[in-house]
Short mmCIF file of C-alpha atoms and ligand atoms in Angstrom, two decimals:
data_model
loop_
_atom_site.label_atom_id
_atom_site.label_comp_id
_atom_site.label_asym_id
_atom_site.label_seq_id
_atom_site.Cartn_x
_atom_site.Cartn_y
_atom_site.Cartn_z
CA MET A 1 -0.54 4.43 -6.45
CA ARG A 2 -0.75 3.59 -2.75
CA LYS A 3 2.26 2.06 -1.07
CA LYS A 4 1.96 -1.63 -0.28
CA ILE A 5 3.33 -2.28 3.19
CA VAL A 6 4.00 -5.30 5.36
CA ALA A 7 5.13 -4.23 8.82
CA GLY A 8 6.16 -6.51 11.67
CA ASN A 9 5.30 -5.44 15.19
CA TRP A 10 7.54 -7.55 17.40
CA LYS A 11 5.85 -6.23 20.56
CA MET A 12 7.74 -7.20 23.76
CA ASN A 13 9.36 -10.25 22.16
CA THR A 14 12.94 -11.24 21.33
CA LEU A 15 16.10 -10.57 23.30
CA PRO A 16 18.61 -8.31 21.55
CA THR A 17 20.59 -11.21 20.06
CA GLU A 18 17.39 -12.92 18.92
CA GLY A 19 16.20 -9.68 17.35
CA VAL A 20 19.38 -9.39 15.34
CA GLU A 21 19.01 -12.99 14.17
CA LEU A 22 15.43 -12.33 13.12
CA ALA A 23 16.52 -9.19 11.26
CA LYS A 24 19.23 -11.18 9.49
CA GLY A 25 16.62 -13.69 8.39
CA VAL A 26 14.40 -10.91 7.03
CA ALA A 27 17.35 -9.33 5.20
CA ALA A 28 18.38 -12.67 3.71
CA GLY A 29 14.95 -13.31 2.20
CA ARG A 30 14.03 -9.73 1.32
CA ALA A 31 14.90 -10.18 -2.36
CA GLU A 32 12.20 -12.84 -2.69
CA VAL A 33 9.57 -10.20 -1.89
CA CYS A 34 8.68 -7.69 -4.58
CA ASP A 35 10.44 -4.34 -4.32
CA CYS A 36 6.98 -2.85 -4.72
CA VAL A 37 6.20 -3.99 -1.17
CA ASN A 38 7.64 -1.86 1.63
CA ILE A 39 8.91 -4.10 4.40
CA ILE A 40 9.15 -2.62 7.90
CA VAL A 41 10.18 -4.19 11.20
CA CYS A 42 9.39 -2.68 14.58
CA PRO A 43 11.60 -4.20 17.31
CA PRO A 44 11.65 -3.21 20.98
CA PHE A 45 13.58 -0.02 21.84
CA THR A 46 16.50 -2.00 23.28
CA HIS A 47 17.52 -3.40 19.93
CA LEU A 48 16.49 -0.71 17.51
CA GLN A 49 20.08 0.27 16.98
CA SER A 50 21.49 -3.21 16.40
CA VAL A 51 18.59 -4.11 14.11
CA ILE A 52 19.08 -0.91 12.10
CA GLU A 53 22.77 -1.77 11.72
CA THR A 54 21.94 -5.33 10.70
CA LEU A 55 19.49 -4.10 8.06
CA LYS A 56 21.74 -1.48 6.43
CA GLY A 57 21.37 -1.76 2.67
CA ALA A 58 18.76 -4.53 2.98
CA ASN A 59 15.79 -2.46 1.79
CA VAL A 60 13.95 -3.03 5.07
CA ALA A 61 12.78 0.00 7.04
CA VAL A 62 12.70 0.12 10.83
CA GLY A 63 10.09 1.59 13.13
CA ALA A 64 9.66 1.98 16.88
CA GLN A 65 6.57 0.73 18.71
CA ASP A 66 5.81 3.97 20.54
CA CYS A 67 7.30 7.35 21.49
CA ALA A 68 6.90 9.80 24.35
CA THR A 69 4.36 12.61 24.43
CA GLU A 70 7.10 15.08 25.47
CA SER A 71 10.19 16.17 23.56
CA LYS A 72 12.78 15.76 26.33
CA GLY A 73 13.41 16.24 30.03
CA ALA A 74 12.51 14.68 33.35
CA TYR A 75 10.27 11.84 32.16
CA THR A 76 11.85 8.74 33.65
CA GLY A 77 11.53 5.66 31.51
CA GLU A 78 10.31 7.42 28.40
CA VAL A 79 11.88 7.32 24.94
CA SER A 80 11.53 10.41 22.77
CA ALA A 81 10.72 10.64 19.08
CA GLN A 82 13.98 12.52 18.62
CA MET A 83 15.98 9.61 20.10
CA ILE A 84 14.25 7.15 17.83
CA ALA A 85 14.78 9.33 14.76
CA ALA A 86 18.45 9.82 15.65
CA LEU A 87 18.96 6.05 15.46
CA GLY A 88 17.66 6.01 11.91
CA CYS A 89 14.10 4.87 12.43
CA GLU A 90 11.70 5.87 9.71
CA TYR A 91 8.40 4.87 11.32
CA VAL A 92 6.70 4.78 14.71
CA ILE A 93 3.59 2.81 15.66
CA LEU A 94 1.15 4.99 17.59
CA GLY A 95 -2.12 4.15 19.30
CA HIS A 96 -1.77 0.37 19.26
CA SER A 97 -4.77 -1.14 21.04
CA GLU A 98 -2.46 -2.71 23.64
CA ARG A 99 -1.22 0.76 24.54
CA ARG A 100 -4.74 2.15 24.59
CA GLN A 101 -5.96 -0.76 26.72
CA TYR A 102 -3.09 -1.38 29.17
CA TYR A 103 -1.42 2.04 29.36
CA GLY A 104 -4.41 4.32 29.13
CA GLU A 105 -3.53 6.02 25.88
CA THR A 106 -6.21 8.41 24.76
CA SER A 107 -6.72 10.67 21.78
CA GLU A 108 -5.23 13.45 23.89
CA THR A 109 -1.94 11.61 24.46
CA LEU A 110 -1.92 10.41 20.87
CA ASN A 111 -2.26 13.94 19.51
CA LYS A 112 0.91 14.85 21.37
CA LYS A 113 2.77 11.75 20.19
CA MET A 114 1.74 12.47 16.62
CA GLU A 115 3.17 15.99 16.90
CA ARG A 116 6.45 14.69 18.34
CA ALA A 117 6.69 12.10 15.57
CA PHE A 118 6.16 14.63 12.79
CA GLU A 119 8.57 17.14 14.37
CA ASN A 120 11.21 14.44 13.96
CA ASN A 121 10.22 13.31 10.47
CA LEU A 122 8.96 9.95 11.67
CA LYS A 123 6.06 8.46 9.76
CA PRO A 124 3.39 7.30 12.19
CA ILE A 125 1.57 4.01 11.73
CA TYR A 126 -1.63 4.99 13.52
CA CYS A 127 -3.69 2.07 14.83
CA VAL A 128 -7.45 2.03 15.15
CA GLY A 129 -9.94 -0.75 15.86
CA GLU A 130 -12.89 -1.81 17.95
CA ASN A 131 -13.10 -4.45 20.67
CA LEU A 132 -15.38 -7.49 20.63
CA GLU A 133 -18.17 -5.84 22.61
CA GLU A 134 -18.20 -2.87 20.26
CA ARG A 135 -18.20 -5.15 17.20
CA GLU A 136 -21.06 -7.24 18.58
CA ALA A 137 -23.06 -4.11 19.32
CA GLY A 138 -22.50 -3.00 15.72
CA ARG A 139 -20.58 0.04 16.90
CA HIS A 140 -17.33 -0.64 15.03
CA PHE A 141 -17.88 2.10 12.45
CA GLU A 142 -18.49 4.82 15.01
CA VAL A 143 -15.55 3.69 17.21
CA VAL A 144 -13.09 3.78 14.34
CA LYS A 145 -14.51 7.06 13.06
CA ALA A 146 -13.98 8.70 16.45
CA GLN A 147 -10.40 7.37 16.69
CA ILE A 148 -9.70 8.98 13.33
CA GLU A 149 -11.57 12.23 13.83
CA GLU A 150 -10.04 12.90 17.23
CA VAL A 151 -6.44 12.44 16.05
CA VAL A 152 -5.95 12.21 12.29
CA PHE A 153 -8.26 15.15 11.57
CA ASN A 154 -5.84 17.40 13.50
CA LEU A 155 -3.07 16.77 10.98
CA THR A 156 -2.12 19.13 8.19
CA ALA A 157 -2.38 17.88 4.61
CA GLU A 158 1.41 17.64 4.55
CA GLN A 159 1.47 15.48 7.67
CA PHE A 160 -1.40 13.32 6.47
CA ALA A 161 0.58 12.51 3.32
CA GLN A 162 3.15 10.74 5.55
CA LEU A 163 0.65 8.79 7.64
CA VAL A 164 -0.04 5.07 7.51
CA ILE A 165 -3.19 3.70 9.15
CA ALA A 166 -3.55 0.20 10.58
CA TYR A 167 -7.01 -1.21 11.25
CA GLU A 168 -6.64 -3.83 13.97
CA PRO A 169 -9.84 -5.22 15.46
CA VAL A 170 -8.94 -6.02 19.07
CA TRP A 171 -10.88 -9.30 18.94
CA ALA A 172 -8.56 -10.53 16.17
CA ILE A 173 -5.24 -9.66 17.80
CA GLY A 174 -3.33 -12.70 18.99
CA THR A 175 -6.55 -14.72 19.12
CA GLY A 176 -6.20 -16.67 15.89
CA LYS A 177 -9.54 -15.15 14.88
CA THR A 178 -9.06 -13.13 11.71
CA ALA A 179 -11.54 -10.69 10.27
CA THR A 180 -12.82 -12.10 6.99
CA ALA A 181 -11.49 -10.40 3.89
CA GLU A 182 -15.00 -8.96 3.41
CA GLN A 183 -15.11 -7.56 6.96
CA ALA A 184 -11.69 -6.00 6.44
CA GLU A 185 -12.64 -4.48 3.09
CA GLU A 186 -15.90 -3.12 4.47
CA ILE A 187 -14.24 -1.17 7.25
CA HIS A 188 -11.15 -0.19 5.27
CA ALA A 189 -13.41 1.33 2.61
CA TYR A 190 -15.29 3.12 5.38
CA ILE A 191 -12.03 4.45 6.88
CA ARG A 192 -11.03 5.78 3.48
CA GLU A 193 -14.41 7.48 3.12
CA VAL A 194 -13.95 9.15 6.53
CA LEU A 195 -10.47 10.28 5.49
CA ARG A 196 -11.82 11.58 2.17
CA SER A 197 -14.34 13.77 3.99
CA LYS A 198 -11.44 15.67 5.53
CA PHE A 199 -8.48 15.28 3.16
CA GLY A 200 -10.20 14.79 -0.20
CA ALA A 201 -8.38 12.86 -2.90
CA ALA A 202 -5.28 12.50 -0.68
CA ALA A 203 -7.24 9.75 1.11
CA ASP A 204 -6.71 7.57 -1.94
CA GLU A 205 -2.95 7.76 -1.39
CA CYS A 206 -3.05 6.67 2.27
CA SER A 207 -2.02 3.08 2.94
CA ILE A 208 -4.45 1.29 5.24
CA LEU A 209 -3.06 -1.94 6.72
CA TYR A 210 -4.97 -4.81 8.29
CA GLY A 211 -3.74 -6.34 11.55
CA GLY A 212 -5.00 -9.23 13.65
CA SER A 213 -3.93 -12.88 13.30
CA CYS A 214 -2.67 -12.21 9.78
CA LYS A 215 -0.53 -15.12 8.58
CA PRO A 216 0.79 -16.63 5.34
CA SER A 217 -2.38 -18.70 4.89
CA ASN A 218 -4.84 -15.80 5.03
CA ALA A 219 -2.80 -12.78 3.91
CA GLY A 220 -3.33 -13.32 0.18
CA GLU A 221 -7.10 -13.18 0.42
CA ILE A 222 -7.14 -10.17 2.73
CA PHE A 223 -4.57 -8.24 0.66
CA SER A 224 -6.53 -8.90 -2.53
CA LYS A 225 -9.19 -6.44 -1.38
CA GLU A 226 -9.17 -3.03 -2.97
CA ASN A 227 -8.81 -0.99 0.20
CA VAL A 228 -6.38 -3.26 2.05
CA ASP A 229 -2.85 -2.06 1.33
CA GLY A 230 -0.94 -4.54 3.47
CA GLY A 231 -0.65 -5.76 7.02
CA LEU A 232 0.64 -5.00 10.49
CA ILE A 233 1.80 -8.38 11.69
CA GLY A 234 2.31 -9.52 15.28
CA GLY A 235 2.97 -13.20 16.00
CA ALA A 236 3.80 -14.19 12.42
CA ALA A 237 6.45 -11.44 12.24
CA LEU A 238 8.58 -13.34 14.76
CA LYS A 239 9.57 -15.93 12.16
CA ALA A 240 11.40 -14.46 9.17
CA GLU A 241 10.03 -17.13 6.86
CA ASP A 242 6.39 -16.47 7.80
CA PHE A 243 6.84 -12.72 7.74
CA LEU A 244 8.37 -12.81 4.28
CA ALA A 245 5.70 -15.22 3.08
CA ILE A 246 3.14 -12.57 4.04
CA GLY A 247 5.16 -10.07 2.00
CA LYS A 248 4.88 -12.41 -0.97
CA ALA A 249 1.11 -12.76 -0.53
CA PHE A 250 0.20 -9.71 -2.63
P1 13P B 1 -1.17 -10.70 15.84
O1 13P B 1 -0.72 -10.76 14.39
O2 13P B 1 -0.27 -11.48 16.76
O3 13P B 1 -2.61 -11.00 15.99
O4 13P B 1 -0.97 -9.17 16.29
C1 13P B 1 -1.46 -8.17 15.49
C2 13P B 1 -0.97 -6.86 16.02
O5 13P B 1 -1.38 -6.43 17.08
C3 13P B 1 0.03 -6.14 15.23
O6 13P B 1 0.24 -4.86 15.73
#
């Protein structure tokens, strides 16, 4: 059985006090969401620690939104996987399209980040997805395939067993434009097929999340699809009530 997951990517939103309030709201309503759904929140680095403390015993896991390519040393401004793990984070988002687009992340950098994450027992949530131009040119399958082959195919079977994948079409992120449930299922099934070609039956155990304008009103339909195992939520994760409503949408 694949894990069902609803993860909130807070991006560069909330001040530390606001983040703690949001985490309290998630903790307070957690019991209304099935235990069978893994709930994860990914706050900014500055409040990872206070959010982790707030969520102790609440059955909500915490992830970071990125980690450094290097282990430690003279890399001003960077935050290492080891630091994140030491705080008690369980997950780390890697390869988000905003990092690929605005900070020049490539498969090369992501291979390093993946290694750092696994060295520190962090479970990566690896993001893939095409932009509008690629979708319109019908290239979405090849784009996503390359993003997987160039990074995920370098993992060992043991590492792959810890990986979560998030399919986030760039044209659906923060735009209010959601992929239809059929579009999501089509590409999620394709992603699983690509994973199967390398990892065999283990591909059936890998959770593949959908991300991009996912909200309480559309989550149920998207999550009902066979190969959609949950969501990576941006805007709607900033309100505990909406985020939890998405958790209840399975
Ligand atoms: P939105 O839900 O705001 O579209 O963001 C999706 C996303 O990028 C999650 O990582």
